[in-house]
Tab-separated table of C-alpha atoms in Angstrom:
chain	number	residue	atom	x	y	z
A	1	MET	CA	0.369	-0.105	-0.002
A	2	ASP	CA	1.123	3.252	-0.899
A	3	LEU	CA	0.142	6.482	0.428
A	4	SER	CA	1.075	10.381	-1.019
A	5	PHE	CA	0.881	13.462	0.240
A	6	ASN	CA	1.370	16.586	-1.110
A	7	GLU	CA	3.618	19.203	0.555
A	8	ALA	CA	1.205	20.764	2.960
A	9	GLU	CA	-0.335	17.532	3.705
A	10	LEU	CA	2.857	16.048	4.445
A	11	GLU	CA	4.058	19.518	6.573
A	12	VAL	CA	0.885	18.709	8.921
A	13	VAL	CA	1.746	15.243	9.002
A	14	ARG	CA	5.089	15.629	10.529
A	15	LEU	CA	3.892	18.245	12.961
A	16	ALA	CA	1.318	15.940	14.044
A	17	ALA	CA	3.700	13.467	14.526
A	18	GLY	CA	6.402	15.526	16.174
A	19	ARG	CA	3.998	16.370	18.584
A	20	GLU	CA	3.539	12.636	19.641
A	21	GLY	CA	7.154	11.836	19.148
A	22	MET	CA	6.653	9.633	16.049
A	23	SER	CA	7.844	9.377	12.782
A	24	PRO	CA	5.374	11.040	10.276
A	25	ALA	CA	5.227	7.330	8.568
A	26	ALA	CA	4.602	5.539	12.325
A	27	TRP	CA	1.619	8.586	13.491
A	28	ALA	CA	0.224	7.958	9.657
A	29	GLY	CA	0.100	4.295	9.714
A	30	ARG	CA	-1.661	4.281	13.881
A	31	GLN	CA	-4.192	6.960	11.808
A	32	VAL	CA	-4.867	4.667	9.067
A	33	MET	CA	-5.435	1.706	11.405
A	34	ALA	CA	-7.595	3.529	14.130
A	35	VAL	CA	-10.044	4.638	11.067
A	36	ALA	CA	-10.080	0.961	9.444
A	37	GLN	CA	-10.840	-0.322	12.795
A	38	HIS	CA	-13.898	2.532	13.523
A	39	VAL	CA	-12.155	3.892	16.611
A	40	LEU	CA	-11.083	7.187	15.089
A	41	VAL	CA	-14.326	8.631	12.942
A	42	PRO	CA	-12.634	11.299	10.450
A	43	VAL	CA	-15.462	14.566	10.374
A	44	SER	CA	-15.071	17.528	8.520
A	45	ARG	CA	-12.887	20.418	9.349
A	46	ASP	CA	-16.283	22.371	9.937
A	47	ALA	CA	-17.815	19.572	12.328
A	48	GLY	CA	-14.419	19.556	14.377
A	49	ASP	CA	-15.010	23.017	14.769
A	50	VAL	CA	-18.631	22.697	15.768
A	51	LEU	CA	-17.685	19.854	18.116
A	52	ARG	CA	-14.575	21.718	19.816
A	53	GLU	CA	-17.302	24.315	20.719
A	54	LEU	CA	-20.082	22.172	22.196
A	55	VAL	CA	-17.642	20.402	24.145
A	56	GLN	CA	-16.879	24.112	24.856
A	57	ALA	CA	-20.220	25.090	25.336
A	58	ARG	CA	-21.172	21.740	27.467
A	59	VAL	CA	-18.379	22.469	30.002
A	60	HIS	CA	-19.862	25.957	30.511
A	61	LEU	CA	-23.430	24.653	31.000
A	62	ARG	CA	-22.395	22.265	33.374
A	63	GLU	CA	-20.598	24.331	35.458
A	64	THR	CA	-23.745	27.145	35.187
A	65	VAL	CA	-25.861	24.251	36.221
A	66	ALA	CA	-23.561	23.197	39.343
A	67	ALA	CA	-23.935	27.072	39.972
A	68	LEU	CA	-27.147	27.081	40.025
A	69	ARG	CA	-27.560	23.674	42.335
A	70	VAL	CA	-25.133	25.580	44.937
A	71	LEU	CA	-28.022	28.670	45.130
A	72	THR	CA	-31.224	26.587	45.112
A	73	ALA	CA	-29.525	24.532	48.229
A	74	ALA	CA	-28.353	27.508	49.900
A	75	ASP	CA	-29.496	27.468	54.113
A	76	PRO	CA	-31.107	29.530	54.561
A	77	PRO	CA	-32.419	30.229	50.920
A	78	VAL	CA	-31.812	34.000	49.422
A	79	ALA	CA	-35.567	35.630	49.819
A	80	GLY	CA	-37.034	34.918	46.471
A	81	LEU	CA	-33.815	33.054	45.087
A	82	PRO	CA	-35.364	29.600	45.185
A	83	GLU	CA	-38.103	29.886	42.833
A	84	SER	CA	-36.504	31.305	40.062
A	85	ALA	CA	-33.588	29.903	39.755
A	86	ALA	CA	-35.643	25.925	40.275
A	87	THR	CA	-36.616	27.749	36.347
A	88	VAL	CA	-33.437	28.716	35.310
A	89	LEU	CA	-32.057	25.203	36.786
A	90	ALA	CA	-34.376	23.364	34.321
A	91	GLN	CA	-33.634	25.568	31.204
A	92	ALA	CA	-29.820	25.084	32.490
A	93	LEU	CA	-30.385	21.260	32.328
A	94	GLY	CA	-32.834	21.228	29.143
A	95	ALA	CA	-29.663	23.023	27.281
A	96	VAL	CA	-26.842	20.414	28.336
A	97	ALA	CA	-29.009	17.987	27.351
A	98	ARG	CA	-29.789	19.501	24.095
A	99	VAL	CA	-26.216	20.367	23.453
A	100	ASP	CA	-25.041	16.422	24.413
A	101	GLU	CA	-27.471	15.491	21.581
A	102	ALA	CA	-26.015	18.051	19.212
A	103	THR	CA	-22.673	16.776	20.151
A	104	ALA	CA	-23.135	13.207	19.787
A	105	ALA	CA	-24.462	13.868	16.442
A	106	VAL	CA	-21.654	15.860	15.344
A	107	THR	CA	-19.452	12.499	17.193
A	108	ARG	CA	-21.184	9.989	14.899
A	109	GLU	CA	-20.751	12.146	11.393
A	110	ARG	CA	-19.401	10.283	8.726
A	111	ARG	CA	-18.061	12.544	5.823
A	112	PRO	CA	-16.421	11.274	3.008
A	113	ARG	CA	-12.658	13.302	3.128
A	114	SER	CA	-11.844	14.254	-0.861
């Protein structure tokens, strides 16, 4: 089997291999095997950007939910806060669920590379 890369692609491979302390051939071979064994699912560059954004949003939403839970569990509760905080908490949990679903959908994407 032969793999060929143009100069720009080869530079990307060299950089990636260097980050992991591997030769370009070993790194490329490992990636090819991971894709062939469905361990690594390639996604388009745009989908990768979207996935990174979704992961960041997910982390932020989970931090928001944790902070809201602390506020709603305060003893004594802050006057007027528990009811409105409970509503915001429910909305944040719904947002987390939607971001989780979107993240899973992007992760499952399998576009052929051209």
